[in-house]
Amino acid sequence: MFTFSTRAAKLSLLPVTTLAAAAYAANRGRDVGYMDALSECPSADSETLQNWSGTHSSDFVKVYSPPSLSALKTLVASTADKIRCVGSGLSPNGLSFPSSSTTCVNLSELNTVLGLENDVVEVEAGMTVHDLLAELAKEGFTLPVLASISEQTMGGFVNVSAHGTGLGIGPIDAFVQSFKIVTPGFGVLELSRSDSGYQKKLFDLILVGLGCFGVVYSYKIKVVPKYNLLQKQFVLTREEAVRDMESLKRDYKHMRMMWLPYEDCVVVVASNPSDGSELPKLGVEGDPLQPMRELLKEKGSLDGKLVDGLGMGELRDELLNLDVLNPEWVKKVNAAEARFWKKNSGFVYDSNSKLLNFDCGGQQHVLELCFETTAGGATQGADAEFMLQLLNAIESEGLPAPGPIEQRWSAGSSATMSPAHGEGGDFCWVGGIMYLTTEDAGIRNKITSTFSGTYTDLMLKVGKAFGAKTHWAKREKGSVEAEEFNRIRKLLDPEGRCGNEWTTEVFGF
C-alpha cells in the first residue's frame, strides 16, 4: 500500500484583505532568486507548443519541469513572469497554453501516487489518467468517472471539469476530496470538501480553476473497486431514440448516444457492470467497415490494399477529405457511416477503463454544450428536444456536418465553475464536431471558419433557450460574467500572473 505525504497548512479564516496583504508580502519577499528556482527544475528548449488537433500553438523559450513540491513552490514564488501550467496539450481550444513572456511549467516529473487509503487516492497533478488507472488496478481500484481519452494529466482532467457519461456520475471534480495548490499570493494552500464556511466556498470556486489561481500540486480523489462492463451497441431511429431516451439513461450505468446529421440513425452505446458469468454472444458478424471501404475505393484514389487496412476513424477522414465542405458529399459519408454502425451492433465485455476510453477520431474542431435535462421548466425531455432542434437547424442550414454529434449525461457538481454546477441535478452534454482532414492550410482555414462561424453560432443559438454552458476546454470565444471568480483570483494571484490570452478574453482579467 501507499503512504500519504505530509499535509500542507490550510488557509486561515482571516478577513480577505488581511490575508492578501500579509501573505502576498511574505511570498514576494522570500530571499530566493529566480535563477535559483530555475536551477532546481529540469528544462527543455522548444520553439512551438501545439495542441493535439493542431488548432492552437504557442511560442516560448523554455518549459520547466519541477521535480518536487519544494521546487514548484520556489518557481512560482520567484519568477516575475507570467506562469502557466501545461499538461498533455489536448484541449481543443489550447486552454493551458501560455501567452508570450510566460514561464511554462509542465508537471511531468510530478507523476506519482502519494497514497491510497479508505478508497481515496492522493495523486500528483502531473500523472496521466492512463498511468493512474494502471496503478489503481494493481490495488483493485479504478476512477469513478472516465472521459473518452486517458492521455490527459490529472491536473487538466479536474481543472476543466472533464466528464464521462452516466446519470448519478458527476464530472471528475465531484469526486475530489481535497487538493493542494501553489499560488503566487499565498504559497501552498490545501482546501477540502469537508471544510466549512469561507474555506468551503474557496474549495468549490478554485476546484475547476482553469489554471487561473496557481499550479495544482496534488489531489485526493474518491475511487471505486474496479469492475468490468457488458456493453451493448445498437442503432435506433430518431423517433425511437426520443421515445426510449429516459429509460435507457436510467437503465444503464453508462450510456451515450451518437446522432448522425441527415441520417435517421442514432447509435446507442450502453453498458452495465457484469461479472461475466452470463454473457450473450460477443462481437459482430461480417465486416462492418465494408460500406465505408467500398465508397472510398469507388470515389478515392488510394490503393485498395491500403484502404483495407484503415480503421473506422481513418476511413471517415479519408472520405471527408475528398470534399469536406460539400454538404452533399458529407451526406453520402454520413450515410456510409450509418451503415457501418448498423453492421457494428453487438456486445462487448471488458474492463471499464478499456470500454469508457474510446477513439475520438482524427484532428478536429469540437464544441460541447452542457445543460440541465429539466431546462426551461421541463420535468424531463429537454435533452431530447435539444437534439431535435439542433439537427433541424443543421439540416435546414445545409451545413457540411459530419457525424457523430455525441450526447452524454452526468450528475451535477458543487464546483462553482463546472458547466454542470448544481448538486442533485441531471445534466446533458452535447458535442458538435468538424474534422480537420488535411494538412492543406487553405482548406483547414475554411473548415475552421465554417465551424467557428456558422456551426458554433447555430449551436449557441439553440443552446441559449436551454441555458446551455460551454465546456471550458472547447470554448473558443465569448466572455462570461465571473465577478467572484475574478475577486478570488486577485486575492490569490494579485498580479494576474497565472492567466493567458484566453482567460483575459473570457474573464476580462
Tab-separated table of N, CA and C in Angstrom, residues 303-400:
chain	number	residue	atom	x	y	z
A	303	ASP	N	-4.749	3.183	-52.869
A	303	ASP	CA	-4.617	1.779	-53.225
A	303	ASP	C	-5.596	0.938	-52.409
A	304	GLY	N	-6.204	-0.044	-53.060
A	304	GLY	CA	-7.219	-0.852	-52.405
A	304	GLY	C	-6.717	-1.568	-51.171
A	305	LYS	N	-5.472	-2.064	-51.215
A	305	LYS	CA	-4.909	-2.751	-50.051
A	305	LYS	C	-4.725	-1.786	-48.886
A	306	LEU	N	-4.362	-0.540	-49.199
A	306	LEU	CA	-4.217	0.467	-48.155
A	306	LEU	C	-5.572	0.768	-47.526
A	307	VAL	N	-6.596	0.878	-48.349
A	307	VAL	CA	-7.951	1.134	-47.851
A	307	VAL	C	-8.390	0.013	-46.918
A	308	ASP	N	-8.081	-1.223	-47.275
A	308	ASP	CA	-8.489	-2.365	-46.458
A	308	ASP	C	-7.820	-2.364	-45.086
A	309	GLY	N	-6.711	-1.642	-44.952
A	309	GLY	CA	-6.004	-1.606	-43.676
A	309	GLY	C	-6.395	-0.452	-42.782
A	310	LEU	N	-7.293	0.410	-43.240
A	310	LEU	CA	-7.682	1.580	-42.459
A	310	LEU	C	-8.778	1.240	-41.455
A	311	GLY	N	-8.720	1.887	-40.291
A	311	GLY	CA	-9.770	1.753	-39.294
A	311	GLY	C	-10.912	2.707	-39.568
A	312	MET	N	-11.930	2.661	-38.724
A	312	MET	CA	-13.136	3.445	-38.969
A	312	MET	C	-12.842	4.947	-39.017
A	313	GLY	N	-12.124	5.471	-38.004
A	313	GLY	CA	-11.836	6.897	-37.978
A	313	GLY	C	-11.002	7.341	-39.156
A	314	GLU	N	-10.054	6.502	-39.571
A	314	GLU	CA	-9.213	6.830	-40.723
A	314	GLU	C	-10.029	6.826	-42.011
A	315	LEU	N	-10.925	5.870	-42.146
A	315	LEU	CA	-11.792	5.832	-43.324
A	315	LEU	C	-12.667	7.076	-43.399
A	316	ARG	N	-13.228	7.475	-42.275
A	316	ARG	CA	-14.068	8.682	-42.269
A	316	ARG	C	-13.251	9.900	-42.681
A	317	ASP	N	-12.039	10.037	-42.140
A	317	ASP	CA	-11.187	11.168	-42.504
A	317	ASP	C	-10.878	11.172	-44.000
A	318	GLU	N	-10.511	10.015	-44.543
A	318	GLU	CA	-10.173	9.940	-45.966
A	318	GLU	C	-11.388	10.251	-46.837
A	319	LEU	N	-12.548	9.767	-46.437
A	319	LEU	CA	-13.761	10.046	-47.205
A	319	LEU	C	-14.118	11.526	-47.156
A	320	LEU	N	-14.132	12.095	-45.971
A	320	LEU	CA	-14.470	13.510	-45.850
A	320	LEU	C	-13.483	14.374	-46.619
A	321	ASN	N	-12.231	13.984	-46.618
A	321	ASN	CA	-11.186	14.786	-47.250
A	321	ASN	C	-11.383	14.930	-48.759
A	322	LEU	N	-12.183	14.066	-49.360
A	322	LEU	CA	-12.433	14.164	-50.797
A	322	LEU	C	-13.216	15.419	-51.152
A	323	ASP	N	-14.047	15.911	-50.227
A	323	ASP	CA	-14.809	17.155	-50.480
A	323	ASP	C	-15.448	17.603	-49.167
A	324	VAL	N	-14.618	17.923	-48.197
A	324	VAL	CA	-15.033	18.059	-46.803
A	324	VAL	C	-16.061	19.156	-46.557
A	325	LEU	N	-16.132	20.173	-47.401
A	325	LEU	CA	-17.061	21.283	-47.172
A	325	LEU	C	-18.271	21.236	-48.095
A	326	ASN	N	-18.427	20.162	-48.830
A	326	ASN	CA	-19.576	19.984	-49.719
A	326	ASN	C	-20.667	19.227	-48.969
A	327	PRO	N	-21.790	19.886	-48.636
A	327	PRO	CA	-22.842	19.218	-47.849
A	327	PRO	C	-23.347	17.930	-48.490
A	328	GLU	N	-23.449	17.900	-49.822
A	328	GLU	CA	-23.974	16.707	-50.481
A	328	GLU	C	-23.013	15.528	-50.326
A	329	TRP	N	-21.717	15.807	-50.392
A	329	TRP	CA	-20.752	14.729	-50.198
A	329	TRP	C	-20.731	14.261	-48.744
A	330	VAL	N	-20.795	15.204	-47.812
A	330	VAL	CA	-20.801	14.842	-46.392
A	330	VAL	C	-22.019	13.975	-46.077
A	331	LYS	N	-23.141	14.243	-46.720
A	331	LYS	CA	-24.331	13.412	-46.527
A	331	LYS	C	-24.044	11.962	-46.938
A	332	LYS	N	-23.324	11.779	-48.054
A	332	LYS	CA	-23.003	10.427	-48.514
A	332	LYS	C	-22.069	9.723	-47.528
A	333	VAL	N	-21.125	10.485	-46.980
A	333	VAL	CA	-20.215	9.907	-45.989
A	333	VAL	C	-20.995	9.499	-44.739
A	334	ASN	N	-21.907	10.365	-44.299
A	334	ASN	CA	-22.720	10.045	-43.124
A	334	ASN	C	-23.592	8.813	-43.378
A	335	ALA	N	-24.088	8.673	-44.608
A	335	ALA	CA	-24.910	7.503	-44.941
A	335	ALA	C	-24.079	6.221	-44.865
A	336	ALA	N	-22.844	6.281	-45.355
A	336	ALA	CA	-21.964	5.111	-45.267
A	336	ALA	C	-21.625	4.803	-43.815
A	337	GLU	N	-21.432	5.857	-43.015
A	337	GLU	CA	-21.150	5.647	-41.597
A	337	GLU	C	-22.354	5.026	-40.894
A	338	ALA	N	-23.557	5.448	-41.261
A	338	ALA	CA	-24.761	4.867	-40.663
A	338	ALA	C	-24.827	3.365	-40.941
A	339	ARG	N	-24.483	2.974	-42.165
A	339	ARG	CA	-24.490	1.543	-42.495
A	339	ARG	C	-23.422	0.798	-41.693
A	340	PHE	N	-22.286	1.459	-41.456
A	340	PHE	CA	-21.253	0.851	-40.604
A	340	PHE	C	-21.801	0.567	-39.215
A	341	TRP	N	-22.443	1.567	-38.599
A	341	TRP	CA	-22.925	1.394	-37.227
A	341	TRP	C	-23.989	0.301	-37.141
A	342	LYS	N	-24.831	0.199	-38.154
A	342	LYS	CA	-25.855	-0.842	-38.137
A	342	LYS	C	-25.220	-2.231	-38.193
A	343	LYS	N	-24.152	-2.373	-38.983
A	343	LYS	CA	-23.449	-3.649	-39.068
A	343	LYS	C	-22.596	-3.923	-37.827
A	344	ASN	N	-22.250	-2.855	-37.104
A	344	ASN	CA	-21.343	-2.977	-35.962
A	344	ASN	C	-22.084	-3.156	-34.638
A	345	SER	N	-23.372	-3.412	-34.694
A	345	SER	CA	-24.151	-3.632	-33.476
A	345	SER	C	-23.769	-4.967	-32.846
A	346	GLY	N	-23.776	-5.000	-31.506
A	346	GLY	CA	-23.432	-6.233	-30.814
A	346	GLY	C	-22.994	-5.975	-29.390
A	347	PHE	N	-22.407	-6.986	-28.760
A	347	PHE	CA	-21.998	-6.917	-27.359
A	347	PHE	C	-20.470	-7.009	-27.238
A	348	VAL	N	-19.944	-6.303	-26.236
A	348	VAL	CA	-18.524	-6.365	-25.899
A	348	VAL	C	-18.415	-6.485	-24.384
A	349	TYR	N	-17.479	-7.300	-23.920
A	349	TYR	CA	-17.242	-7.449	-22.481
A	349	TYR	C	-15.784	-7.138	-22.195
A	350	ASP	N	-15.548	-6.146	-21.305
A	350	ASP	CA	-14.169	-5.774	-20.984
A	350	ASP	C	-14.172	-4.888	-19.743
A	351	SER	N	-12.990	-4.439	-19.347
A	351	SER	CA	-12.878	-3.568	-18.173
A	351	SER	C	-13.468	-2.194	-18.460
A	352	ASN	N	-13.875	-1.507	-17.401
A	352	ASN	CA	-14.451	-0.173	-17.590
A	352	ASN	C	-13.448	0.777	-18.223
A	353	SER	N	-12.162	0.659	-17.864
A	353	SER	CA	-11.162	1.583	-18.398
A	353	SER	C	-10.978	1.406	-19.899
A	354	LYS	N	-11.128	0.197	-20.401
A	354	LYS	CA	-10.976	-0.028	-21.837
A	354	LYS	C	-12.225	0.381	-22.616
A	355	LEU	N	-13.397	0.169	-22.054
A	355	LEU	CA	-14.620	0.466	-22.796
A	355	LEU	C	-15.034	1.932	-22.706
A	356	LEU	N	-14.676	2.601	-21.619
A	356	LEU	CA	-15.074	4.004	-21.478
A	356	LEU	C	-14.065	4.954	-22.114
A	357	ASN	N	-12.861	4.473	-22.394
A	357	ASN	CA	-11.908	5.219	-23.222
A	357	ASN	C	-12.085	4.740	-24.656
A	358	PHE	N	-12.260	5.661	-25.595
A	358	PHE	CA	-12.507	5.240	-26.973
A	358	PHE	C	-11.911	6.246	-27.957
A	359	ASP	N	-11.812	5.827	-29.212
A	359	ASP	CA	-11.219	6.632	-30.273
A	359	ASP	C	-12.154	7.774	-30.647
A	360	CYS	N	-11.653	9.005	-30.526
A	360	CYS	CA	-12.470	10.183	-30.844
A	360	CYS	C	-12.306	10.641	-32.287
A	361	GLY	N	-11.540	9.911	-33.085
A	361	GLY	CA	-11.314	10.330	-34.460
A	361	GLY	C	-10.059	11.164	-34.588
A	362	GLY	N	-9.868	11.738	-35.784
A	362	GLY	CA	-8.657	12.496	-36.076
A	362	GLY	C	-8.707	13.919	-35.559
A	363	GLN	N	-7.787	14.762	-36.074
A	363	GLN	CA	-7.754	16.164	-35.674
A	363	GLN	C	-9.111	16.796	-35.957
A	364	GLN	N	-9.528	17.690	-35.060
A	364	GLN	CA	-10.917	18.141	-35.122
A	364	GLN	C	-11.138	19.462	-34.405
A	365	HIS	N	-12.220	20.115	-34.796
A	365	HIS	CA	-12.805	21.190	-34.009
A	365	HIS	C	-14.024	20.602	-33.306
A	366	VAL	N	-14.228	20.972	-32.055
A	366	VAL	CA	-15.379	20.454	-31.323
A	366	VAL	C	-15.906	21.519	-30.379
A	367	LEU	N	-17.201	21.608	-30.278
A	367	LEU	CA	-17.862	22.489	-29.317
A	367	LEU	C	-18.836	21.636	-28.526
A	368	GLU	N	-18.725	21.692	-27.201
A	368	GLU	CA	-19.596	20.884	-26.352
A	368	GLU	C	-20.374	21.780	-25.404
A	369	LEU	N	-21.684	21.599	-25.386
A	369	LEU	CA	-22.572	22.364	-24.518
A	369	LEU	C	-23.138	21.467	-23.428
A	370	CYS	N	-23.410	22.071	-22.267
A	370	CYS	CA	-23.937	21.342	-21.116
A	370	CYS	C	-25.146	22.081	-20.569
A	371	PHE	N	-26.214	21.346	-20.244
A	371	PHE	CA	-27.419	21.965	-19.691
A	371	PHE	C	-28.167	20.939	-18.850
A	372	GLU	N	-29.002	21.434	-17.954
A	372	GLU	CA	-29.823	20.531	-17.140
A	372	GLU	C	-30.912	19.902	-17.993
A	373	THR	N	-31.200	18.644	-17.726
A	373	THR	CA	-32.227	17.952	-18.508
A	373	THR	C	-33.620	18.484	-18.214
A	374	THR	N	-33.738	19.287	-17.154
A	374	THR	CA	-35.018	19.929	-16.838
A	374	THR	C	-35.002	21.395	-17.247
A	375	ALA	N	-34.123	21.769	-18.183
A	375	ALA	CA	-34.019	23.160	-18.623
A	375	ALA	C	-35.350	23.660	-19.166
A	376	GLY	N	-35.630	24.923	-18.904
A	376	GLY	CA	-36.860	25.530	-19.385
A	376	GLY	C	-38.084	25.112	-18.609
A	377	GLY	N	-37.882	24.512	-17.422
A	377	GLY	CA	-39.009	24.127	-16.586
A	377	GLY	C	-39.577	22.760	-16.904
A	378	ALA	N	-38.990	22.053	-17.872
A	378	ALA	CA	-39.491	20.728	-18.217
A	378	ALA	C	-39.183	19.735	-17.105
A	379	THR	N	-40.101	18.811	-16.858
A	379	THR	CA	-39.842	17.769	-15.864
A	379	THR	C	-38.880	16.729	-16.421
A	380	GLN	N	-38.868	16.571	-17.731
A	380	GLN	CA	-37.914	15.709	-18.416
A	380	GLN	C	-37.979	16.034	-19.902
A	381	GLY	N	-37.000	15.559	-20.637
A	381	GLY	CA	-37.084	15.669	-22.086
A	381	GLY	C	-36.369	16.828	-22.726
A	382	ALA	N	-35.736	17.714	-21.939
A	382	ALA	CA	-35.001	18.816	-22.553
A	382	ALA	C	-33.848	18.282	-23.395
A	383	ASP	N	-33.256	17.158	-22.978
A	383	ASP	CA	-32.139	16.584	-23.725
A	383	ASP	C	-32.567	16.095	-25.103
A	384	ALA	N	-33.743	15.472	-25.184
A	384	ALA	CA	-34.245	15.015	-26.477
A	384	ALA	C	-34.653	16.196	-27.352
A	385	GLU	N	-35.315	17.172	-26.762
A	385	GLU	CA	-35.765	18.337	-27.518
A	385	GLU	C	-34.580	19.120	-28.074
A	386	PHE	N	-33.523	19.241	-27.283
A	386	PHE	CA	-32.327	19.943	-27.754
A	386	PHE	C	-31.786	19.276	-29.019
A	387	MET	N	-31.682	17.954	-29.010
A	387	MET	CA	-31.127	17.249	-30.164
A	387	MET	C	-31.981	17.445	-31.408
A	388	LEU	N	-33.284	17.389	-31.252
A	388	LEU	CA	-34.161	17.569	-32.410
A	388	LEU	C	-34.031	18.974	-32.980
A	389	GLN	N	-33.957	19.971	-32.103
A	389	GLN	CA	-33.800	21.349	-32.573
A	389	GLN	C	-32.445	21.556	-33.244
A	390	LEU	N	-31.397	20.983	-32.665
A	390	LEU	CA	-30.061	21.149	-33.231
A	390	LEU	C	-29.968	20.498	-34.607
A	391	LEU	N	-30.442	19.279	-34.732
A	391	LEU	CA	-30.386	18.593	-36.019
A	391	LEU	C	-31.223	19.311	-37.068
A	392	ASN	N	-32.377	19.811	-36.669
A	392	ASN	CA	-33.217	20.554	-37.602
A	392	ASN	C	-32.507	21.814	-38.088
A	393	ALA	N	-31.831	22.505	-37.176
A	393	ALA	CA	-31.111	23.726	-37.544
A	393	ALA	C	-29.951	23.409	-38.489
A	394	ILE	N	-29.202	22.351	-38.205
A	394	ILE	CA	-28.078	21.952	-39.062
A	394	ILE	C	-28.562	21.601	-40.460
A	395	GLU	N	-29.618	20.810	-40.523
A	395	GLU	CA	-30.097	20.331	-41.815
A	395	GLU	C	-30.815	21.420	-42.598
A	396	SER	N	-31.480	22.333	-41.900
A	396	SER	CA	-32.118	23.465	-42.580
A	396	SER	C	-31.077	24.414	-43.156
A	397	GLU	N	-29.976	24.577	-42.443
A	397	GLU	CA	-28.888	25.454	-42.879
A	397	GLU	C	-28.056	24.813	-43.988
A	398	GLY	N	-28.130	23.486	-44.102
A	398	GLY	CA	-27.322	22.782	-45.089
A	398	GLY	C	-25.852	22.747	-44.736
A	399	LEU	N	-25.549	22.660	-43.446
A	399	LEU	CA	-24.156	22.625	-43.006
A	399	LEU	C	-23.489	21.303	-43.400
A	400	PRO	N	-22.225	21.332	-43.779
A	400	PRO	CA	-21.491	20.088	-44.049
A	400	PRO	C	-21.061	19.439	-42.737
